[in-house]
Coordinates of C-alpha atoms and ligand atoms in Angstrom, one line a residue:
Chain A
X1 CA 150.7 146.7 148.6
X2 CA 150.3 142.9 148.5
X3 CA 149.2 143.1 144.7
X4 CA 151.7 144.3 143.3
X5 CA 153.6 141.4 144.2
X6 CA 151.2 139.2 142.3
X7 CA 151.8 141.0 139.5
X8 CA 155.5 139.8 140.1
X9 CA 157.0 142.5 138.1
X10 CA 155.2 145.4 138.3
X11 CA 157.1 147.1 136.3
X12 CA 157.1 145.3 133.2
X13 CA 152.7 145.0 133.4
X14 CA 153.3 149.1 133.5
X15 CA 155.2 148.9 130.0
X16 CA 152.8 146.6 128.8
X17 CA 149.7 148.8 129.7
X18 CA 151.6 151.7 128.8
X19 CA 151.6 150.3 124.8
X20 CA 148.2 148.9 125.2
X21 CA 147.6 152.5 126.2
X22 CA 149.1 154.0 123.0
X23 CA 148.5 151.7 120.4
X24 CA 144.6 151.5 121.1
X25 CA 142.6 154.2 118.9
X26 CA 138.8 152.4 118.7
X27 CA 137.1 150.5 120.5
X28 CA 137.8 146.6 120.7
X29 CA 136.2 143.7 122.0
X30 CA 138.2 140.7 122.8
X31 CA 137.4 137.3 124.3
X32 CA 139.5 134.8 126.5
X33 CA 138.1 131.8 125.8
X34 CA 139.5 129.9 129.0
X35 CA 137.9 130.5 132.4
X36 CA 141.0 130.3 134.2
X37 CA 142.3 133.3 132.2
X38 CA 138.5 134.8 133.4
X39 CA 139.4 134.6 137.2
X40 CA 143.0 135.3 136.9
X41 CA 141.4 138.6 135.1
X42 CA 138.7 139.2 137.2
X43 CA 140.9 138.3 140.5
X44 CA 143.4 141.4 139.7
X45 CA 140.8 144.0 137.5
X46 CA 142.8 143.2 134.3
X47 CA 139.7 144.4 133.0
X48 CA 139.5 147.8 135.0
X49 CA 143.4 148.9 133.9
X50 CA 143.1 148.2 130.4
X51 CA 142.1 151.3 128.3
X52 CA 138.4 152.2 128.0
X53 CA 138.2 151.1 124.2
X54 CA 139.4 147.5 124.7
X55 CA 136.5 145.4 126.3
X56 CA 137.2 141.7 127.1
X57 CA 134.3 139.1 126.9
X58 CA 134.4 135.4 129.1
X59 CA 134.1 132.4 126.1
X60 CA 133.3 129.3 127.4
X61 CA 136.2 127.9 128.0
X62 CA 135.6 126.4 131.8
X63 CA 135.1 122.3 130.7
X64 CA 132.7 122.0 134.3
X65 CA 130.0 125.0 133.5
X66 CA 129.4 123.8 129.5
X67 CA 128.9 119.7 130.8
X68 CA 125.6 119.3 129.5
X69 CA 122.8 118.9 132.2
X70 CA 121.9 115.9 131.2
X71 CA 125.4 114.2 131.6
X72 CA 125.2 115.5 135.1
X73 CA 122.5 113.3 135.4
X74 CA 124.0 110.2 133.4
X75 CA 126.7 110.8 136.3
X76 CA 124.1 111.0 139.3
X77 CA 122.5 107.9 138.0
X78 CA 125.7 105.8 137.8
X79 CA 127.1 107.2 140.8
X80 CA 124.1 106.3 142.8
X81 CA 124.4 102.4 141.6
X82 CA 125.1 100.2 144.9
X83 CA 128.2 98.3 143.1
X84 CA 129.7 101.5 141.7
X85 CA 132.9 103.7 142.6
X86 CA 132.0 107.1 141.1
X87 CA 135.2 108.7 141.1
X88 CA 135.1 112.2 140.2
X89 CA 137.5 115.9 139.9
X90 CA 136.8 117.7 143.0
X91 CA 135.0 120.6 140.7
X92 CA 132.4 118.5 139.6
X93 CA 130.8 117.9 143.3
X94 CA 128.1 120.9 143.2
X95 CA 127.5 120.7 140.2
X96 CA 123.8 120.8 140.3
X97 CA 121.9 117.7 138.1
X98 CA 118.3 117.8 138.0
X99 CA 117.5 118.0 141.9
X100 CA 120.8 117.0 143.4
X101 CA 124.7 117.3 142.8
X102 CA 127.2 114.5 143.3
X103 CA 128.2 115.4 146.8
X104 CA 124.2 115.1 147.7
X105 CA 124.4 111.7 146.2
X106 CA 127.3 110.5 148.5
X107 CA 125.7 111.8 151.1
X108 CA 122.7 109.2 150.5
X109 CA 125.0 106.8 150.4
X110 CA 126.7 106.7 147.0
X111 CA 130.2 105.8 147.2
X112 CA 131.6 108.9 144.9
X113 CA 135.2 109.6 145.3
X114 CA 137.4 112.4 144.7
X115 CA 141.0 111.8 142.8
X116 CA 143.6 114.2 141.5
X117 CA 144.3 112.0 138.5
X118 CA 142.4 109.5 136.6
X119 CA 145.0 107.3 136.8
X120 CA 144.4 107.4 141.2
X121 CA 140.7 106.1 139.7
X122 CA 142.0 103.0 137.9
X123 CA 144.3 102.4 140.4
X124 CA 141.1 102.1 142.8
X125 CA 139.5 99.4 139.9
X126 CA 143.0 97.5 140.4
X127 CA 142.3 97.6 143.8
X128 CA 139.0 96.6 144.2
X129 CA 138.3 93.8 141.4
X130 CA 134.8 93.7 142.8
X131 CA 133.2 96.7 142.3
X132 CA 132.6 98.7 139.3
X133 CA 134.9 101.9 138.9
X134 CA 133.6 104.7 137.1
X135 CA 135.6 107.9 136.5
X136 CA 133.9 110.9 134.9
X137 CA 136.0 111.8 132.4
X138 CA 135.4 115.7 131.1
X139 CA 137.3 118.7 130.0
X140 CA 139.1 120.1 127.4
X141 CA 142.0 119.1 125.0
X142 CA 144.3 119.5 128.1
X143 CA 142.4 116.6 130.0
X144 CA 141.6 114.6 127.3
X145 CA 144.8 113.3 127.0
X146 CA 145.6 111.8 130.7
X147 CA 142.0 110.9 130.3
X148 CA 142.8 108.6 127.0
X149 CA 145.8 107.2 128.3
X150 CA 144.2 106.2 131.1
X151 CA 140.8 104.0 128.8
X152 CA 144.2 102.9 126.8
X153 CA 146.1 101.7 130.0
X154 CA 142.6 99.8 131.4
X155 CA 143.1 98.0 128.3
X156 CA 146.4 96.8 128.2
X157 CA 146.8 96.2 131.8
X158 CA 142.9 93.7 131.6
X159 CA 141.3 95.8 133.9
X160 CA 137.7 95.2 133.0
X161 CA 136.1 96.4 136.1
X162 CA 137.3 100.1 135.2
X163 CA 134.5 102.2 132.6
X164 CA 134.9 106.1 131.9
X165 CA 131.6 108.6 131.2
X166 CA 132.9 110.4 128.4
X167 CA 132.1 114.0 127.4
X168 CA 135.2 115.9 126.2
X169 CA 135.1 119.4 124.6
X170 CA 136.8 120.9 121.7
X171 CA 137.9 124.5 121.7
X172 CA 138.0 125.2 117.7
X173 CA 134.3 123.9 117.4
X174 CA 133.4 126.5 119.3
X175 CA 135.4 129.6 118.4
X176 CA 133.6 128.2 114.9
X177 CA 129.9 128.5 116.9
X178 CA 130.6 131.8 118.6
X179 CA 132.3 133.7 115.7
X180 CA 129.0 132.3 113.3
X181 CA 125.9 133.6 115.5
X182 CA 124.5 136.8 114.5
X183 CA 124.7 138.8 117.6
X184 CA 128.5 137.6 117.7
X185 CA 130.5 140.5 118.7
X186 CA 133.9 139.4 119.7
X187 CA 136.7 140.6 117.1
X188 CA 140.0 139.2 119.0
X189 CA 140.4 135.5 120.7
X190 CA 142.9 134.6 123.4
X191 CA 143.3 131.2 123.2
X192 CA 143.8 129.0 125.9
X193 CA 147.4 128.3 126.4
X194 CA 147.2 125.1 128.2
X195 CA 144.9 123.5 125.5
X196 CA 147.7 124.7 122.7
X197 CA 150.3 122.8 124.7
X198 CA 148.6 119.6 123.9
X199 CA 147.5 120.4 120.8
X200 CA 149.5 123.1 119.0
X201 CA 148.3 125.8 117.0
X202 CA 147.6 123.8 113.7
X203 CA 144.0 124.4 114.1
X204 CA 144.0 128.0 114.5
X205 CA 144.9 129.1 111.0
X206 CA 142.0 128.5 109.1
X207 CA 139.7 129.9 111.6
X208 CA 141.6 133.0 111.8
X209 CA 141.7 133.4 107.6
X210 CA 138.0 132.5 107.7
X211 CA 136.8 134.7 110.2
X212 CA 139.3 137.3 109.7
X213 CA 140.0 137.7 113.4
X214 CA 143.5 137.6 115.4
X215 CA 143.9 134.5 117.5
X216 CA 146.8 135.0 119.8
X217 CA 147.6 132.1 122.2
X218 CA 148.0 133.0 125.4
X219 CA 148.9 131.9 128.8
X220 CA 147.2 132.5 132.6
X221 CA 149.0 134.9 134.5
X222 CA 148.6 138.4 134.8
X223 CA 151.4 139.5 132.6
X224 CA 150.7 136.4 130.4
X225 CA 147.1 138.5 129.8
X226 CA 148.3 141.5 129.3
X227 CA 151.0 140.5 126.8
X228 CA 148.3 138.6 125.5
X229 CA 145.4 141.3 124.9
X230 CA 149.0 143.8 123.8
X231 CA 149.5 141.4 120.5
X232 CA 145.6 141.2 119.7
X233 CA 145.3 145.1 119.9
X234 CA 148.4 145.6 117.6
X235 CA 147.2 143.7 115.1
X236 CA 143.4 144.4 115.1
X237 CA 145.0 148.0 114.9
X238 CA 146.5 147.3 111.8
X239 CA 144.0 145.3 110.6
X240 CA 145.6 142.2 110.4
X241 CA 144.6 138.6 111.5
X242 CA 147.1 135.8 111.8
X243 CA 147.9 133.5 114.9
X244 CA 150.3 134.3 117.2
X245 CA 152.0 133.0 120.6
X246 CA 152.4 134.5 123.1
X247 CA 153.0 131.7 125.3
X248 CA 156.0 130.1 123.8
X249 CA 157.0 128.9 127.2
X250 CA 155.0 126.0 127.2
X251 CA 153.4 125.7 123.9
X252 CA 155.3 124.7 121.1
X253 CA 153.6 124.7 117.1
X254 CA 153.1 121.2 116.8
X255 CA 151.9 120.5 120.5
X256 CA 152.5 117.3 122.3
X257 CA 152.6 114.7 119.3
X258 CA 152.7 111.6 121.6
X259 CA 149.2 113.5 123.1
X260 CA 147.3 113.9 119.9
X261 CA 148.7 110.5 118.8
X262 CA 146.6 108.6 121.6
X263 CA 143.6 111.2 121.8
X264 CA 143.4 109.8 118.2
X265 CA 143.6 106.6 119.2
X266 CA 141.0 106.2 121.9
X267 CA 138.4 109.2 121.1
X268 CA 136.3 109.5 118.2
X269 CA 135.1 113.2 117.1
X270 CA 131.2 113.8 117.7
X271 CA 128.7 116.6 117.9
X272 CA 128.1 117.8 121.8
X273 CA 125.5 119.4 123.6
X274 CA 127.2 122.3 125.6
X275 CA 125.3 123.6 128.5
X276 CA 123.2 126.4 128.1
X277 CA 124.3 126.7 124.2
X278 CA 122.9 123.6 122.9
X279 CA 124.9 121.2 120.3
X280 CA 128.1 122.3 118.1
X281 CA 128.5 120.0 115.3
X282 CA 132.0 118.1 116.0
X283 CA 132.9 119.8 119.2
X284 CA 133.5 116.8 121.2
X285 CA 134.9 113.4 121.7
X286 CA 133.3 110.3 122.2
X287 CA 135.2 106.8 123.0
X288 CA 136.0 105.1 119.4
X289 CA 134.6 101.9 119.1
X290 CA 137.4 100.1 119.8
X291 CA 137.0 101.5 123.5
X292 CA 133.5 100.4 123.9
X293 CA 134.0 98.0 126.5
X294 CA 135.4 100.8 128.9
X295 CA 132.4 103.3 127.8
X296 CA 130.0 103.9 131.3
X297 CA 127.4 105.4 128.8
X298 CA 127.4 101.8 127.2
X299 CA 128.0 99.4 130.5
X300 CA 125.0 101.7 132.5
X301 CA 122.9 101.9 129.8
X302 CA 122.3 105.9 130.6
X303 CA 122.6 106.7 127.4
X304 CA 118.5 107.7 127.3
X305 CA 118.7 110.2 129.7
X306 CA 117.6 113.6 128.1
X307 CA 116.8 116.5 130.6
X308 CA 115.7 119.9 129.7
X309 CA 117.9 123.0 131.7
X310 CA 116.5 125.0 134.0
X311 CA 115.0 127.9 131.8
X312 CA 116.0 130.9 134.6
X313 CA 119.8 130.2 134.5
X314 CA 121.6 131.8 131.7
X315 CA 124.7 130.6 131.4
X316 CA 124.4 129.7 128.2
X317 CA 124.4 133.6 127.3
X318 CA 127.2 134.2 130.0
X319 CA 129.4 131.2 128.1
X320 CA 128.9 132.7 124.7
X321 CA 130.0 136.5 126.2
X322 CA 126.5 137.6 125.1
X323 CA 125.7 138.7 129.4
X324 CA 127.9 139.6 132.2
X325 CA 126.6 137.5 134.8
X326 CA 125.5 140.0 136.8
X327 CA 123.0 141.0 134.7
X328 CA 121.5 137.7 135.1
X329 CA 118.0 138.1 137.4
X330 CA 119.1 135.6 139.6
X331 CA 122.4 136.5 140.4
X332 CA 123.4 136.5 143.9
X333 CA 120.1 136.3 144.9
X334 CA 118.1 132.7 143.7
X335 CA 121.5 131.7 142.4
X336 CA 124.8 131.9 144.4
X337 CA 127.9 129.4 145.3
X338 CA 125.4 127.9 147.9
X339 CA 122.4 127.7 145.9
X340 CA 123.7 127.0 142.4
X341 CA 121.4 127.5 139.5
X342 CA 123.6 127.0 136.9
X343 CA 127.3 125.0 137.1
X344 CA 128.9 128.7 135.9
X345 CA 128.1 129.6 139.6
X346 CA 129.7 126.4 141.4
X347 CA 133.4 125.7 139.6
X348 CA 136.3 127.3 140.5
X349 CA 136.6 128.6 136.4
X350 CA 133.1 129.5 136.2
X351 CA 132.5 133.4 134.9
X352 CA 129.3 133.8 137.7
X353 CA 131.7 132.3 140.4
X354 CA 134.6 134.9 139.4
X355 CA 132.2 137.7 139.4
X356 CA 130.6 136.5 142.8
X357 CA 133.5 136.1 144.6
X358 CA 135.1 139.1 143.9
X359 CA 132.2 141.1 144.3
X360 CA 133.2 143.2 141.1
X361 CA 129.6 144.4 140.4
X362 CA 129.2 147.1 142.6
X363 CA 132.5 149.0 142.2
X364 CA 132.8 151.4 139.8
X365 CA 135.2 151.7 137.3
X366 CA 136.8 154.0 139.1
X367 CA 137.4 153.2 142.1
X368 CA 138.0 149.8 140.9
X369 CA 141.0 151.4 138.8
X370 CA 142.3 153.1 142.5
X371 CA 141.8 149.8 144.4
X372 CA 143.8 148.2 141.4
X373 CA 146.7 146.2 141.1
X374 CA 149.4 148.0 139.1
X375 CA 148.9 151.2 139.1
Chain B
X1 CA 140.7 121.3 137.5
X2 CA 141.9 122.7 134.6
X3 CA 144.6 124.5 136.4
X4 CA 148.3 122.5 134.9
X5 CA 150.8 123.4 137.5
X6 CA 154.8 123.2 137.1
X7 CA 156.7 120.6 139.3
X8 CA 160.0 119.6 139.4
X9 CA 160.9 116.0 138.7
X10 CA 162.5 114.0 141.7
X11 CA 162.4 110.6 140.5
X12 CA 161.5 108.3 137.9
X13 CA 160.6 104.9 137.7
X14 CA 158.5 102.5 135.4
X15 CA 155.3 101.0 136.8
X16 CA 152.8 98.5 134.7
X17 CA 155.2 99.0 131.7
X18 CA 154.3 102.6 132.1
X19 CA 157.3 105.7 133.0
X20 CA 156.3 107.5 136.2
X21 CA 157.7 110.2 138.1
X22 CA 157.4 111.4 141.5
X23 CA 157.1 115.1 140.9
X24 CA 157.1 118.2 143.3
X25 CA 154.5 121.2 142.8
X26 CA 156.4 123.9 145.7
X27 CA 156.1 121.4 148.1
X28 CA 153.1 118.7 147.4
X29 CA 154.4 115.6 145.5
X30 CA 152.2 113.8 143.4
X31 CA 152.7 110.7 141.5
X32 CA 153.2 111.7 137.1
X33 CA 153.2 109.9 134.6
X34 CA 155.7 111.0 131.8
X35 CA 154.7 108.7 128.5
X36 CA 153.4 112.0 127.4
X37 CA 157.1 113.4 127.5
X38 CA 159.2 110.2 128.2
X39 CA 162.7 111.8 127.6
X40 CA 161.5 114.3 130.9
X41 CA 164.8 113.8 133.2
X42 CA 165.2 114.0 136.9
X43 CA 165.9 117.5 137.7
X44 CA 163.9 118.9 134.6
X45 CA 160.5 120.9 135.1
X46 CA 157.1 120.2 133.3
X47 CA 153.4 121.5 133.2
X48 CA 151.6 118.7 134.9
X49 CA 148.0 118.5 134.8
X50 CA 145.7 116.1 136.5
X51 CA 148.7 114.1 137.1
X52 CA 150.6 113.9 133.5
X53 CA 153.4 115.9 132.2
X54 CA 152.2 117.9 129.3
X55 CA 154.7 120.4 128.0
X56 CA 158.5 121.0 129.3
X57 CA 159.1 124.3 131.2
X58 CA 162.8 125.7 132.1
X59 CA 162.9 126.2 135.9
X60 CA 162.6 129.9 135.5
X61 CA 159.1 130.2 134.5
X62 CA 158.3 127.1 136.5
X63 CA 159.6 129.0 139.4
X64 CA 157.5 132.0 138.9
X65 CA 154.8 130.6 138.4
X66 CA 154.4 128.3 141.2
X67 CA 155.5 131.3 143.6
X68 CA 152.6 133.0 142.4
X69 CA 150.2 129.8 142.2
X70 CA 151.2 129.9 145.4
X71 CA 150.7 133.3 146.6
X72 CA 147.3 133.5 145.2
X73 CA 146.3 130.2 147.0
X74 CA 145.7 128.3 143.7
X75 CA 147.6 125.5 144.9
X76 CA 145.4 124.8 147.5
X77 CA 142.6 125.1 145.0
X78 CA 144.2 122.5 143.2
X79 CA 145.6 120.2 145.7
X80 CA 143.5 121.2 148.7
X81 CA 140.7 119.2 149.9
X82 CA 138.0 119.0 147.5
X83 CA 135.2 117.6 150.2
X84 CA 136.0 120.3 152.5
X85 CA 135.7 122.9 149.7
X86 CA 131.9 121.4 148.3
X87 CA 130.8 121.1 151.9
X88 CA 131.8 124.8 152.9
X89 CA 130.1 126.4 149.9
X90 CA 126.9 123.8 150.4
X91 CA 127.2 125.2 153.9
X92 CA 127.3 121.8 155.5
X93 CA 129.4 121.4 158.7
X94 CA 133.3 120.7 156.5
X95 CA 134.7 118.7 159.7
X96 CA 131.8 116.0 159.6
X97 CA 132.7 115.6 155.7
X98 CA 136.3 115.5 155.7
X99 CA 136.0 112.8 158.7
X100 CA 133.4 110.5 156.3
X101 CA 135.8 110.6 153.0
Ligands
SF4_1 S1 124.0 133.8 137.9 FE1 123.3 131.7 138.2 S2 121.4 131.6 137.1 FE2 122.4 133.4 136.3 S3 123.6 132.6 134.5 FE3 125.0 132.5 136.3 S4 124.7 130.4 137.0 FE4 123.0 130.8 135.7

């Protein structure tokens, strides 16, 4: 069976479920705060194999579905400027704005362009003194970083020509926000590996004490998961609540220094709107002062832009593991990958997409557990 | 997009005062820039993401999980073409886009 090749060893995820199995006694609720941790456990019914008791919630950890609406539209607008380049991640295309997505816009003539790096976007600026290059610079601590160096290489190298629209996330912020609202249910948090690679686990800590839940950092592939979800159940089981890593491979406890050095640098902390949630006091980054000259939000003067979010979409809910996005009214009906109410339906990490694509709703547990990877 | 994907370092080479790499990802090379992990050496593997090495990997775990990347057709997702991808799920002929970009 072809799955049990992706599990690469099957026989070490059986050991793994096997002590998940035995250690569990009560009922536990977990969340993985990254969205590619979502789809890899969506993709292969993590879920579905783990024991009864442990439920695992989606956070909101994809950086495309919580970019506020209304920077969407800060994007459209620049993007749709004669002398700009609007040079974008491929994930951000469908996002729907208010009435239109990016790919829409080239398609009345914007010149928006796709790159792998943002570096491939300032190359483009070096290129093409004159025109304006914007790049849209999102995501989480992981991104942040090539995004910095890239403001701090426009810079050095003179290129004037070259502006970024800023609006980074911060993970911590949030686990602050969810693990603070009343109807918060989540007792467990697998952090996002790729996010403690750049910036360690020196954060963690305090949040842990605080809240008095297990933080174990974690990585994206099946057996990462499951190793992942083992650690929190052990120690929710014994009732204890430090940080741990489980994904020593490629996250060491102080990070990337040289990272966090020049996210320092060229970002500023600031409070962000995250879509569907609203703001979290200090959970994003901004350009620092210094950087102004390289800020789109600045050179475009978008910065007025509010828009209101559509109210039938309810990602926000889905981001904060408060729905399954199933149980959303407009799932798979107004709202699919073709007809995108919300940007938790279009990206690749978004929990709506994993859900729709795998068409996970309609199988029982059951079954599911038959049809299922390891076992 | 936030997928970082293990590569293998072929080359290096500074550019604009900055160290680069050319870097291979089970077959696609991409340009990487290493000031994030300068002392990175030819031969060594790294998580890369959106083209900048971000943590160093031994080739073991690199190896496995590019295999898989692979496997599960996250590679393409990463590398693939991003205009053919929006233009199938808009439901928009994909030929007729990939030909404008
Ligand atoms: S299914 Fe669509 S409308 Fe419902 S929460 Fe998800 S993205 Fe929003």
């Amino acid at each position: 069976m072809k799955y049990i090749d992706e599990f690469q060893d099957p026989g070490l995820a059986r050991r793994l479920l096997d002590d998940i199995h035995a250690t569990v006694t009560r009922p536990w609720a977990l969340m993985e705060v990254c969205g590619g941790q979502t789809h890899s456990i969506i993709r292969h019914g993590i879920d579905q194999l783990l024991p009864e008791e442990v439920e695992l919630i989606h956070g909101p950890g994809c950086p495309v579905c919580v970019t506020p609406l209304e920077v969407i539209d800060k994007a459209l607008e620049i993007a749709s400027r004669p002398e700009v380049v609007f040079c974008s991640f491929g994930d951000m295309l469908r996002v729907p704005g208010t009435g239109r997505d990016l790919f829409q816009v080239r398609g009345e003539g914007g010149d928006v362009r796709v790159v792998y790096s943002p570096l491939d976007a300032l190359r483009i600026a070096q290129q093409s003194p004159d025109r304006e290059v914007v790049f849209f610079g999102i995501g989480f601590e992981t991104t942040a970083p090539p995004n910095a160096m890239t403001v701090h290489q426009a810079r050095k190298l003179g290129i004037e020509n070259f502006s970024m629209l800023v609006s980074h996330v911060r993970v911590p912020p949030a686990i602050e926000a969810i693990m603070s609202s009343p109807s918060c249910r989540v007792q467990g948090f697998l952090a996002a590996g790729h996010v403690c690679s750049v910036m360690g686990v020196g954060e963690y800590p305090e949040l842990a004490e605080r809240f008095r839940v297990p933080i174990v950092v974690t990585g994206f592939e099946p057996l990462d998961i499951l190793e992942g979800v083992r650690r929190a159940v052990r120690q929710l089981e014994r009732g204890e609540h430090t940080v741990d890593n489980a994904y020593a491979r490629a996250v060491r406890p102080e990070g990337n220094p040289a990272a966090r050095t020049m996210l320092e640098d060229v970002f500023e902390v600031t409070d962000r709107a995250w879509r569907g949630i609203g703001v979290i006091p200090d959970s994003g980054w901004r350009l620092s002062s210094k950087y102004r000259d390289h800020d789109a939000e600045y050179r475009f003067a978008v910065g007025g832009i509010r828009t209101a979010e559509p109210a039938e979409c309810r990602s926000g809910e889905v981001l904060q593991g408060l729905l399954k996005p199933h149980e959303c009214e407009a799932f798979g009906t107004l709202c699919t990958p073709r007809t995108p109410l919300g940007a938790t339906m279009v990206s690749s990490e978004g929990a709506c997409a994993a859900y729709y694509l795998y068409r996970r709703l309609d199988l029982p547990a059951t079954k599911a557990r038959e049809a299922s990877p390891v076992v | 997009m936030c997928l970082a994907v293990p590569g293998r370092v072929m080359d290096i080479e500074e550019r604009d005062g900055t160290r680069m790499a050319t870097v291979d990802f089970g077959g696609v090379v991409k340009e990487v820039c290493l000031e994030y992990l300068p002392d990175l050496q030819v031969g060594e593997y790294a998580i890369v993401h959106v083209g900048f090495a971000l943590q160093r990997l031994d080739e073991e775990s690199a190896r496995q999980t590019l295999d898989l990347f692979a496997e599960l057709g996250m590679l393409q997702e990463e590398f693939g073409d991003a205009w053919e991808t929006a233009a199938m799920e808009a439901g928009v002929d994909p030929v007729e886009e990939v030909r404008k970009s």
